[in-house]
Coordinates of C-alpha atoms and ligand atoms in Angstrom, one line a residue:
X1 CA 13.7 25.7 -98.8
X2 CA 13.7 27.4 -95.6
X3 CA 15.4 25.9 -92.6
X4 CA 12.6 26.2 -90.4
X5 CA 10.4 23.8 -93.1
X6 CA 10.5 19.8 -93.3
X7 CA 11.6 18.3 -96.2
X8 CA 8.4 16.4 -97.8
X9 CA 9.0 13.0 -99.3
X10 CA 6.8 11.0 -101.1
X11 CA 7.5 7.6 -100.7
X12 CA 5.8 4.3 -102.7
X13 CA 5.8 1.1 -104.0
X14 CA 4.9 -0.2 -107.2
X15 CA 6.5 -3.4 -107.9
X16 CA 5.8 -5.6 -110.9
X17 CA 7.7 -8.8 -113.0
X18 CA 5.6 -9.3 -115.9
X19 CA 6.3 -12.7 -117.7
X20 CA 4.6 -12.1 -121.1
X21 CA 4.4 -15.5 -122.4
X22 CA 2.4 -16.2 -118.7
X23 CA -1.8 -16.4 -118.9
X24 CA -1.7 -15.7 -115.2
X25 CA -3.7 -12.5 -115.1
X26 CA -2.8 -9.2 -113.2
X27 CA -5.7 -7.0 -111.9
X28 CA -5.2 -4.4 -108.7
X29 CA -6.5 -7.3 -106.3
X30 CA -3.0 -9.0 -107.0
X31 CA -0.6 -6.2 -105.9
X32 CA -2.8 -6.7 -102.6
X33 CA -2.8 -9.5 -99.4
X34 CA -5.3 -10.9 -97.5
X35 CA -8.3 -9.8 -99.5
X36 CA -7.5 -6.4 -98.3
X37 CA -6.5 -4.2 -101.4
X38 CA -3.5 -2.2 -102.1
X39 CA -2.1 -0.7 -98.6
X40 CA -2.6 3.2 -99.0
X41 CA -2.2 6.5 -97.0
X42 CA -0.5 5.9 -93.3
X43 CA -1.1 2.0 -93.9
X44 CA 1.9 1.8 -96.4
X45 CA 3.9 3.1 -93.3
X46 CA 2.5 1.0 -91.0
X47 CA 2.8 -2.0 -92.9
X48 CA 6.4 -1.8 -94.1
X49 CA 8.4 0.2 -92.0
X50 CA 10.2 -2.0 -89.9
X51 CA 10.9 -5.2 -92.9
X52 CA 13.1 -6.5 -95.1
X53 CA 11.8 -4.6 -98.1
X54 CA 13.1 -2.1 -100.6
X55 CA 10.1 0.2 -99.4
X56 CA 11.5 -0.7 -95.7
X57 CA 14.7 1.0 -96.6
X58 CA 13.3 3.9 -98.0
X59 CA 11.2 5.0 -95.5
X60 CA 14.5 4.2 -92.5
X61 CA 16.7 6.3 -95.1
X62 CA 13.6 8.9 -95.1
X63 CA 13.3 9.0 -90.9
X64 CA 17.0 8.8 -90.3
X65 CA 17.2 11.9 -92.6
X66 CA 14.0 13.6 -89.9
X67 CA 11.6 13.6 -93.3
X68 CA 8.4 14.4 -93.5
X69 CA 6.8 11.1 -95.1
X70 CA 4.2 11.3 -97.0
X71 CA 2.7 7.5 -99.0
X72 CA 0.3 7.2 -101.2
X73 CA 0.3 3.7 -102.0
X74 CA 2.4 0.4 -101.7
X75 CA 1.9 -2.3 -104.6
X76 CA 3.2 -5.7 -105.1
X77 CA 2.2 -8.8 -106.8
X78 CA 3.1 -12.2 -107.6
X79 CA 5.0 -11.9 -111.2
X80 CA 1.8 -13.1 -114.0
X81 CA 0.9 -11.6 -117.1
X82 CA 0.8 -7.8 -118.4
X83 CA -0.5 -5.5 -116.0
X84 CA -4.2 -4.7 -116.3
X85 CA -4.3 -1.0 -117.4
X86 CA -6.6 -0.3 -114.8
X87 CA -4.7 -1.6 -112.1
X88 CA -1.8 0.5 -113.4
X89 CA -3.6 3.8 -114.1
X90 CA -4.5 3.2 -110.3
X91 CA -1.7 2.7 -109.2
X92 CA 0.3 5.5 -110.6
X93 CA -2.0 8.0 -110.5
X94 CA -1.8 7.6 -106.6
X95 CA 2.1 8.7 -106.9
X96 CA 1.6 11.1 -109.3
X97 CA -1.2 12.8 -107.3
X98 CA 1.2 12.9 -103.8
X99 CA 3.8 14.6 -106.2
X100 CA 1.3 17.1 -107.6
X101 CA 0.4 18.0 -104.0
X102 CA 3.4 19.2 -103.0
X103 CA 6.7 17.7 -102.2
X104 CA 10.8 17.8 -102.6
X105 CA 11.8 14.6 -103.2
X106 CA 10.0 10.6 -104.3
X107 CA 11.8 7.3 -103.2
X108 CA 10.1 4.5 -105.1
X109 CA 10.2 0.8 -104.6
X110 CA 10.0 -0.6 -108.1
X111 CA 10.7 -3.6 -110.3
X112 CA 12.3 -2.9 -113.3
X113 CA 10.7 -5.5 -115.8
X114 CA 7.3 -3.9 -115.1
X115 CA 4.9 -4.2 -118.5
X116 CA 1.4 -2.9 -118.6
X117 CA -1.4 -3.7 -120.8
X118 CA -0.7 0.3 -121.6
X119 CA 2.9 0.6 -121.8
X120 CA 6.4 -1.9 -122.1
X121 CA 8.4 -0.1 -119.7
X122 CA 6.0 0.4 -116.5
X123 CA 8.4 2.1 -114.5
X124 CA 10.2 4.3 -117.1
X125 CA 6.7 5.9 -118.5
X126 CA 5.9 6.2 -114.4
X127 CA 9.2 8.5 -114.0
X128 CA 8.5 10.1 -117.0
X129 CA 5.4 11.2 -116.0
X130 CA 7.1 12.4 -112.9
X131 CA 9.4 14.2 -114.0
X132 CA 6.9 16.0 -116.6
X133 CA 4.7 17.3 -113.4
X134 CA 7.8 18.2 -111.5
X135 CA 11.0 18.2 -113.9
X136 CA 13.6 19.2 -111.3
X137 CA 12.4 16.8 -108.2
X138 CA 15.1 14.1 -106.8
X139 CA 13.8 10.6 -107.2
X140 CA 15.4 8.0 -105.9
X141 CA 14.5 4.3 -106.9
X142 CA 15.6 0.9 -105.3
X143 CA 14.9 -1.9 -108.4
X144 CA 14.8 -5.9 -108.5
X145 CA 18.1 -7.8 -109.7
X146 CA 15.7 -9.3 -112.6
X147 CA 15.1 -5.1 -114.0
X148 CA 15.2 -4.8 -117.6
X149 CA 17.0 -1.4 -117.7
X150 CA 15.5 1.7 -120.4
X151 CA 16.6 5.1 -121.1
X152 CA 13.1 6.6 -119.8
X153 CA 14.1 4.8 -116.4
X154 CA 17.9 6.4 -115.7
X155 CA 16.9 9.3 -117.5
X156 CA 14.4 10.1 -115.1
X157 CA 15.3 10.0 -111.9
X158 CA 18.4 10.8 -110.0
X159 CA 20.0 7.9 -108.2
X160 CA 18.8 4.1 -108.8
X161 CA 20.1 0.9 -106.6
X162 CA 19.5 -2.5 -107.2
X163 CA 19.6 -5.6 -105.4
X164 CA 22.8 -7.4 -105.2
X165 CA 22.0 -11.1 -104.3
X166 CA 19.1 -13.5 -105.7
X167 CA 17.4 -14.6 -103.8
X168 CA 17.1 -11.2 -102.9
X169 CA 18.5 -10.9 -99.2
X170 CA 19.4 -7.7 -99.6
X171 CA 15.8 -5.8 -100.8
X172 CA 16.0 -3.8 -97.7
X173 CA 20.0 -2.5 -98.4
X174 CA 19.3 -1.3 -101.8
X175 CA 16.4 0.7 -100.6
X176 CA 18.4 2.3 -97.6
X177 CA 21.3 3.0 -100.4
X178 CA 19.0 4.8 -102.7
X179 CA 17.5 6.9 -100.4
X180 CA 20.4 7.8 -98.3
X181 CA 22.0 8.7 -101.6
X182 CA 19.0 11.1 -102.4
X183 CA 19.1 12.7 -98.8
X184 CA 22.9 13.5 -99.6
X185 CA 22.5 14.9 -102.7
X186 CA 19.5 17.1 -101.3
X187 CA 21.7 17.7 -98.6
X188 CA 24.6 19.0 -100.9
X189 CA 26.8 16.6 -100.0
X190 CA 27.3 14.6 -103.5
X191 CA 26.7 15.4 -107.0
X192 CA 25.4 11.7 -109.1
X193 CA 26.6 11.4 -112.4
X194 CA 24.9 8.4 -113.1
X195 CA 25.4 6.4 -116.2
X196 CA 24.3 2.9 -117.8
X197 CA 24.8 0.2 -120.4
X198 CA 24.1 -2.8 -122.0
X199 CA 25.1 -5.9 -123.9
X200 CA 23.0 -8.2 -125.7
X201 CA 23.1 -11.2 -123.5
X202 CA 19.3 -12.7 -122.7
X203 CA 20.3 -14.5 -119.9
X204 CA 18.9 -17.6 -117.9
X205 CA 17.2 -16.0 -114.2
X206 CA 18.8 -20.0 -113.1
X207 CA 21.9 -18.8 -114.1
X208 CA 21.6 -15.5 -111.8
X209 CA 22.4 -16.6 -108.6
X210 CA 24.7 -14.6 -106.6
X211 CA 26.4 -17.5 -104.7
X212 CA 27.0 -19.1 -108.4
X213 CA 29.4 -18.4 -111.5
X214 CA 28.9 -16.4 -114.0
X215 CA 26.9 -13.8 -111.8
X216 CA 28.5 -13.8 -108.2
X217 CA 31.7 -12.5 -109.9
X218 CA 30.0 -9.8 -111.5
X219 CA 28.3 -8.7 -108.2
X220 CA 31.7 -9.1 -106.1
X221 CA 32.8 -6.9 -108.9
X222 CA 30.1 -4.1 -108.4
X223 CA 30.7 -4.4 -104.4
X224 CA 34.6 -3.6 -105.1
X225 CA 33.8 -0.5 -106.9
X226 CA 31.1 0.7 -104.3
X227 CA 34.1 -0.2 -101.3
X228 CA 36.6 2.2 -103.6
X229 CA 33.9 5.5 -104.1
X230 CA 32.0 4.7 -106.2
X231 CA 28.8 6.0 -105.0
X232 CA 26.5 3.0 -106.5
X233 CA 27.3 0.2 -109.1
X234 CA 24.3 -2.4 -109.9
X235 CA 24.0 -5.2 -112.1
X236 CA 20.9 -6.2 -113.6
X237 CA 21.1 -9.6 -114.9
X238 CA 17.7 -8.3 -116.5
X239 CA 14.4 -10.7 -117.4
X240 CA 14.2 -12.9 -120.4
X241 CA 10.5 -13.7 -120.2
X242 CA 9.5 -9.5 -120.6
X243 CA 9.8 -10.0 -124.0
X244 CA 10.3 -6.0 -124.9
X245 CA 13.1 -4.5 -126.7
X246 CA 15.3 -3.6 -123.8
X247 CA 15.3 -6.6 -122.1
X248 CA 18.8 -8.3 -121.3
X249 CA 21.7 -7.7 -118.9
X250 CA 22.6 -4.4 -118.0
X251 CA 24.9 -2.4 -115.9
X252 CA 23.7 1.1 -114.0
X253 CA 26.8 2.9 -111.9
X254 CA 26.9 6.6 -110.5
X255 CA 29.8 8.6 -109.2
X256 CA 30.1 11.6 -107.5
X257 CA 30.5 14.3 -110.0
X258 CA 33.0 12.0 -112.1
X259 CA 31.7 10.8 -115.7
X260 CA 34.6 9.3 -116.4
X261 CA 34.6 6.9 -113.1
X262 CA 31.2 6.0 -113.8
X263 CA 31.4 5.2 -117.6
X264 CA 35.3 3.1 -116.6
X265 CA 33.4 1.2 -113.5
X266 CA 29.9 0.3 -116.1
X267 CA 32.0 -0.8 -118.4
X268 CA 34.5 -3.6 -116.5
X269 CA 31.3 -5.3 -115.5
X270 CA 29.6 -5.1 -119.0
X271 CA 33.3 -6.2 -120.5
X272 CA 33.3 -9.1 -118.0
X273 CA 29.5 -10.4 -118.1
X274 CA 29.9 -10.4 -122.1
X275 CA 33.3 -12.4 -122.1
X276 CA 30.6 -15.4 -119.5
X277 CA 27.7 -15.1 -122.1
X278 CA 27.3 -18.7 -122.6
X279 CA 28.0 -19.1 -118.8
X280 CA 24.5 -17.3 -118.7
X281 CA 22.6 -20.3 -120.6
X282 CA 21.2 -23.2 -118.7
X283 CA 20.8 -27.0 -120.5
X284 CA 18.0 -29.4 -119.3
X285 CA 17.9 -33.0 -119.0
X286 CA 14.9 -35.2 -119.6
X287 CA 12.5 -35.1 -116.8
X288 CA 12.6 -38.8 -116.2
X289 CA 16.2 -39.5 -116.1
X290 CA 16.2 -36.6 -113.7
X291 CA 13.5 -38.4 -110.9
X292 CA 15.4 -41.5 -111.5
X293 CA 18.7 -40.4 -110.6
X294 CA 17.0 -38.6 -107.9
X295 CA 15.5 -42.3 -106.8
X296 CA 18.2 -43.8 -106.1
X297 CA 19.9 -41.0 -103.7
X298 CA 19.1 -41.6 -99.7
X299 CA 20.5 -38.3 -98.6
X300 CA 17.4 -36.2 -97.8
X301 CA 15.6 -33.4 -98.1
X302 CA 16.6 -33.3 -101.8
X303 CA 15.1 -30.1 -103.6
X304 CA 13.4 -31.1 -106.5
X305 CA 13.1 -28.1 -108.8
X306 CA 10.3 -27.6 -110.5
X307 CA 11.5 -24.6 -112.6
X308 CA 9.7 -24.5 -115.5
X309 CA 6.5 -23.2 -113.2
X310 CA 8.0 -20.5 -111.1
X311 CA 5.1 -18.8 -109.7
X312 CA 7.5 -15.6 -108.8
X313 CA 8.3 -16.1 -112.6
X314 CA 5.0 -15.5 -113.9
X315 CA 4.2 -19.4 -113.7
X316 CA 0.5 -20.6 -113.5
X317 CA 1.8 -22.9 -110.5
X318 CA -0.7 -25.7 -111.6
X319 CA 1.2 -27.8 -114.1
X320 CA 1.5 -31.5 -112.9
X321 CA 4.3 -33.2 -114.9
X322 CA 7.2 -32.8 -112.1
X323 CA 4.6 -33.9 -109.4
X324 CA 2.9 -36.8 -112.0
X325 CA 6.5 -38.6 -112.6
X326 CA 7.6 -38.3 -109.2
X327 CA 4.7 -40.3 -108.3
X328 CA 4.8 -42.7 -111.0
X329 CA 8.1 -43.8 -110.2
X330 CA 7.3 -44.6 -107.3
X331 CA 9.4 -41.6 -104.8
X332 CA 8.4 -41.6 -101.3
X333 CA 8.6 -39.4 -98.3
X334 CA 7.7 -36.7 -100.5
X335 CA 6.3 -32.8 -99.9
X336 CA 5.4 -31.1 -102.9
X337 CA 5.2 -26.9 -102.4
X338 CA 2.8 -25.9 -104.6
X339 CA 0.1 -26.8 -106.5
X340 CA -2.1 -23.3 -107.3
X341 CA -6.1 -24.8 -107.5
X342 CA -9.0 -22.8 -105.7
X343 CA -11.4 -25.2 -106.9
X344 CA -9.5 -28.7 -105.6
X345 CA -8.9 -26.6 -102.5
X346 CA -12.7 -25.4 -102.5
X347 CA -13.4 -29.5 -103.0
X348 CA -11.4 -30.4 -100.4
X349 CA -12.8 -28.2 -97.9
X350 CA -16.0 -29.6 -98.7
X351 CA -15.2 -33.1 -97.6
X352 CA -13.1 -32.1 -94.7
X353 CA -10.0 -33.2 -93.0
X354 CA -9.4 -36.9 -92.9
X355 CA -11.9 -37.6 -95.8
X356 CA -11.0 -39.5 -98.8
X357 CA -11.4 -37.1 -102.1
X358 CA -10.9 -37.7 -105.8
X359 CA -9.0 -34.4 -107.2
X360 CA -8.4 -33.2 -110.6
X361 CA -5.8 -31.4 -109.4
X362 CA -4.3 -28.7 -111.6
X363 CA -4.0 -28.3 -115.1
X364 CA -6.9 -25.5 -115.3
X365 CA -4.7 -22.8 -117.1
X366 CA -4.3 -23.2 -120.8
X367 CA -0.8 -21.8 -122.1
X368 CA -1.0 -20.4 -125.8
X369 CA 2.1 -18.7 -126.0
X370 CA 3.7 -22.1 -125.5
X371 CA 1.1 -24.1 -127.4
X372 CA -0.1 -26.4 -124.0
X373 CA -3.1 -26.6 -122.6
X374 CA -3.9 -27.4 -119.1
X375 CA -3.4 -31.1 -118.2
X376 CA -4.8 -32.0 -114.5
X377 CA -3.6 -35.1 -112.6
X378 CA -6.0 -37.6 -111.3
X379 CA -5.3 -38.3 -108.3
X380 CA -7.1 -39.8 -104.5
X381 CA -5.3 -39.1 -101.7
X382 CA -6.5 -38.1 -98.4
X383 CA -7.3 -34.5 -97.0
X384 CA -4.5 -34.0 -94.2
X385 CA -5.3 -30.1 -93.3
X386 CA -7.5 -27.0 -93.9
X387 CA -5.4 -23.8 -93.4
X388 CA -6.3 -20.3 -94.0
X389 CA -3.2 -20.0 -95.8
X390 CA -1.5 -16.9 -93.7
X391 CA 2.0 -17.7 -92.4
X392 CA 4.5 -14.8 -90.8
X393 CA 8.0 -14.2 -93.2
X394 CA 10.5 -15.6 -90.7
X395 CA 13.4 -15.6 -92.8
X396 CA 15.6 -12.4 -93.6
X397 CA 14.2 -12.3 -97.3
X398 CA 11.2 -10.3 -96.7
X399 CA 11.1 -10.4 -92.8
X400 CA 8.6 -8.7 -90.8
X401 CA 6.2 -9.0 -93.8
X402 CA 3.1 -11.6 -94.1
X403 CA 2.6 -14.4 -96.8
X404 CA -1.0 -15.1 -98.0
X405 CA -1.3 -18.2 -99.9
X406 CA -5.4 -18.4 -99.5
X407 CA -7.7 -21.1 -98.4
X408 CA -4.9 -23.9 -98.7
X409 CA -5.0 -27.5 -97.7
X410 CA -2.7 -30.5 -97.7
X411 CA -3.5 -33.8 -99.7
X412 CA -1.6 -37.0 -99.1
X413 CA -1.6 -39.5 -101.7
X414 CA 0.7 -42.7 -100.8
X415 CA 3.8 -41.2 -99.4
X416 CA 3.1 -37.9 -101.2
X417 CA 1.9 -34.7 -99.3
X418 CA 1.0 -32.2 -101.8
X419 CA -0.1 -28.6 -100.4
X420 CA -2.7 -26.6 -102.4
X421 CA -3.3 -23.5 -102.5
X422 CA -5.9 -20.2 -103.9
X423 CA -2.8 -17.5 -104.4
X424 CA 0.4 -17.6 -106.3
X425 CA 2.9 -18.2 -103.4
X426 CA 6.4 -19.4 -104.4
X427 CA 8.3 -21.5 -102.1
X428 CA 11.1 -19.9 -100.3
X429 CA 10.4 -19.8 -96.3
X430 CA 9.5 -22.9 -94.7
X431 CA 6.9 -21.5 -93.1
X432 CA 5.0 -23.0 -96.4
X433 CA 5.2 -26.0 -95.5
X434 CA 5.0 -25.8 -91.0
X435 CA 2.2 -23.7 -91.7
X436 CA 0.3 -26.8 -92.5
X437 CA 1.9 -29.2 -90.2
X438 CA 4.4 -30.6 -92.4
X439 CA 8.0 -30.4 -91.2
X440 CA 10.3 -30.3 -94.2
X441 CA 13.4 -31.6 -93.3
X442 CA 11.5 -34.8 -91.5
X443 CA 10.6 -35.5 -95.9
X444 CA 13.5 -36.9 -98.4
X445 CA 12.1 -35.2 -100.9
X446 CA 10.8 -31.2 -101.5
X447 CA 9.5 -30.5 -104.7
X448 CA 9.6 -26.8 -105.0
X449 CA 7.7 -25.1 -107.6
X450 CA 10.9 -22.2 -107.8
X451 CA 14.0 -21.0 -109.1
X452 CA 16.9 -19.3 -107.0
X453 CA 14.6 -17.5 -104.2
X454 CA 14.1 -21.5 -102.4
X455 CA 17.5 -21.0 -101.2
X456 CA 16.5 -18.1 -99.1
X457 CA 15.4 -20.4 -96.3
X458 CA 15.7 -24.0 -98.0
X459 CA 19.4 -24.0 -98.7
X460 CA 20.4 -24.7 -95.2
X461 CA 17.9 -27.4 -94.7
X462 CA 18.4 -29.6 -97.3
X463 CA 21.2 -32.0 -99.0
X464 CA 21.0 -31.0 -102.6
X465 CA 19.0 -29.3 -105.4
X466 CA 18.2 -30.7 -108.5
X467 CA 16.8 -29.1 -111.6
X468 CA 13.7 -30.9 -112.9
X469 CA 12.7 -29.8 -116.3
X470 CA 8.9 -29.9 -115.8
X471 CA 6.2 -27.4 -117.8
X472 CA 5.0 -24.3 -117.7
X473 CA 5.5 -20.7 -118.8
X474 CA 9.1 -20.4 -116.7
X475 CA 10.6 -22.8 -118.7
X476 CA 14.6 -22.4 -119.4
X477 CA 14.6 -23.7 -122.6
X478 CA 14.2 -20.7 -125.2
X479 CA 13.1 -22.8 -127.9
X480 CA 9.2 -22.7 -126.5
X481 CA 8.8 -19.4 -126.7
X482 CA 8.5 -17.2 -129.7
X483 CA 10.2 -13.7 -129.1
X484 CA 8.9 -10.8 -131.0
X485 CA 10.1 -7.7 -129.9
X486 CA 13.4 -8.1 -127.9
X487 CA 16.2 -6.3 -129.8
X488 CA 17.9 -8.4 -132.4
X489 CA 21.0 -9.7 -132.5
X490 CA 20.9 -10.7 -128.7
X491 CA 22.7 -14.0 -127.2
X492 CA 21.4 -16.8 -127.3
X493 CA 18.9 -16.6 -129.6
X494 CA 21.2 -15.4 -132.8
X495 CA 24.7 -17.0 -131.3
X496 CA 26.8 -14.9 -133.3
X497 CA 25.8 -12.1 -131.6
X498 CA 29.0 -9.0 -131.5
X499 CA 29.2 -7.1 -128.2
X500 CA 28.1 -4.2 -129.6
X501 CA 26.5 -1.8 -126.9
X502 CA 23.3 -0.4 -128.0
X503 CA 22.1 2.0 -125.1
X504 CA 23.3 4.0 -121.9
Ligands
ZN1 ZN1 13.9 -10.7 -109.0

């Protein structure tokens, strides 16, 4: 390249966690926000330079650098089912056309448990297809904590970083770290050997946390080996609920042109994360010995997790059964965040604020792949608020960014203040609930409809969390769900399971 020319980066977002035991469908209109579409062209820049976002670290690593940015497109929806093929046809024909056009290097904000009606691995047939219109171009990609790691993705491009907390505070920090590792190695500064592995360990996404055991140790680990040279060391505690072969925990390191360091560094994680396996698994109670323990503590707000129906899991955020016992036995002072209805909200609407509705209130998604049907509560409460469901990100998760929950509105029945909302949202800045006049730590009780991400802005507002073991397509407990293609052996679901590694 001559001196006198820019360097010409393409840089894009595609990001995808596809639970395929969820009904939740996933056409383009998803990976948008406010009714708007996808973000394309000088948009994408607009709209995410500046945040806390993978694609927000990218494009800073990209400027810092002086690179001329080019961005096609910039995707992201609530996790749901498999990816409609149009939507990711679309979608990565939009990259693939910037590359074709003309550039020397691609920074991509991806997932990593990505499945498309078309393809298992939605990210590793992407790079592939990358690499096939221009085999020698730098890629660098920033990937979720919950990434299901292939051989088609590390193979294929030339640095990777993933997130090191969940909830995932550090989104923008991987992105800067991958592309500042990919305007190095253009630069000649570094050569990335960059290496992976796995074990067979399906782990729980509750046990993940990176303030908790088994996981936190594994990502102080990582951190130590970055501090001592290595160039990037990432854990992916992977995602159970993409059931494809690959999915499970993995390890992805890369030194600078040292095999040896990278393969040594992979491997003390892997080593360590196998010896906490069963560390990984997560044991509910039943769901009314749960609320009634929870009854008689006085020290709110007590987080009341409704786990099971995660919408940034791939839940259908409209089952009832946390919601239904809390109200049967009788818990008050309680704000419930959320239930997923259009239609109740569309209802309640029609009858305004302060009117007294009748509400079959969720329950309208059926759940084959866990043999339940939709089961609505019955409820009459009052209509509190009307929103149009827009709030700004204030905490550092995602700051600078926009949340669009669609037409929501608040019912109250008794002490009970339920919002509900038209767009998979899942609970984890407060701006949820002060969006629509409810102050959250003025309640006892939060139910949350989340798993780990809650903490992000609830943790410091609240006493304690509590588990609830509630229903829906998120569930922890393996036993609902019938795995067909996820390799075999793999912990837990054949216990005697040997360490053996199978890729990298
Ligand atoms: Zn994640």
């Amino acid at each position: 390249m001559a001196s006198n020319e820019l360097t010409r980066v393409v840089v894009a977002m595609m990001e995808h966690e596809t639970n395929t035991f969820s009904p939740v469908p996933t056409p383009l209109e998803r990976f948008g926000r406010g009714g708007l579409g996808v973000p394309e062209g000088a948009d994408v820049y607009q709209q995410f330079k500046g945040t806390g976002t993978g694609i927000g670290g990218l494009l800073d690593a990209a400027d810092a650098a002086g690179w001329d940015i080019v961005t096609p497109i910039a995707g992201n929806a609530a996790p749901s089912g498999r990816v409609h093929a149009d939507a990711y046809n679309y979608m990565s024909d939009r990259i693939c056309e910037a590359v074709e056009a003309g550039c020397d290097a691609v920074m991509l904000d991806l997932h990593g448990a990505m499945v498309a009606e078309t393809t298992t691995d939605g990210e590793g047939t992407l790079l592939t297809r990358l690499r096939s219109i221009a085999p020698n171009m730098p890629i660098a990609i920033s990937l979720d904590l919950h990434a299901n790691m292939t051989n088609a993705i590390v193979d294929n491009c030339t640095v990777l970083v993933g997130y090191k907390t969940y909830p995932h505070l550090d989104m923008y920090e991987a992105g800067e770290h991958a592309g500042r590792l990919l305007v190095r190695t253009l630069a000649g500064e570094i050569n990335p050997i960059m290496v992976w592995g796995s074990r067979p360990i399906l782990a729980q996404t509750l046990r993940m946390g990176h303030e908790d055991e088994p996981m936190g140790p594994l990502l102080e680990m990582a951190r130590m080996q970055e501090s001592r040279g290595l160039l990037a060391s990432s854990v992916f505690g992977g995602f159970p609920l993409a059931d494809i072969w690959e999915a499970g925990l993995s390890v992805v390191t890369i030194a600078d042109a040292d095999q040896l360091a990278a393969e040594e560094a992979r491997d003390e994680i892997l080593d360590a994360a196998w010896a906490e396996r069963a560390e990984f698994m997560f044991e509910s109670e039943p769901l009314s010995e749960t609320i009634a323990q929870a009854k008689a503590m006085t020290d709110g707000p007590i987080i009341l997790l409704d786990h099971a129906d995660n919408a940034a899991s791939g839940g259908t955020q409209d089952t009832v059964a946390v919601l239904a016992e809390a109200i049967e036995q009788g818990l008050e002072d309680v704000a419930m965040f959320a239930i997923c209805d259009p239609q109740a909200v569309r209802e309640m609407a029609a009858a305004g604020v302060g009117s007294e509705v009748m509400v079959s209130l969720g329950g309208k998604t059926d759940m084959p792949e866990i043999g339940r049907v939709g089961e609505p509560l019955a409820v009459t409460g009052r209509v509190r608020a009307l929103t149009d469901g827009q709030f700004p990100v204030t905490v550092p998760m995602g700051r600078g960014t926009q949340t669009d929950m669609g037409a929501t509105a608040v019912l109250q029945v008794g002490k009970v203040k339920i919002v509900v909302i038209s767009r998979n949202v899942e609970p984890w800045d407060p701006g949820c609930f002060r969006s629509v006049g409810i102050e959250p730590t003025n309640m006892r009780y939060l139910i949350l409809k989340s798993r780990i991400h809650y903490r992000a802005g609830f943790h410091d507002i609240s006493t304690r969390d509590i588990p609830c073991n509630g229903v829906g397509v998120t569930s922890s407990d393996n036993s609902l769900f019938t795995f067909k293609n996820v390799r075999r052996p793999i912990y837990p679901l054949d216990p005697r399971t040997t360490a053996t590694p199978e890729f990298g």
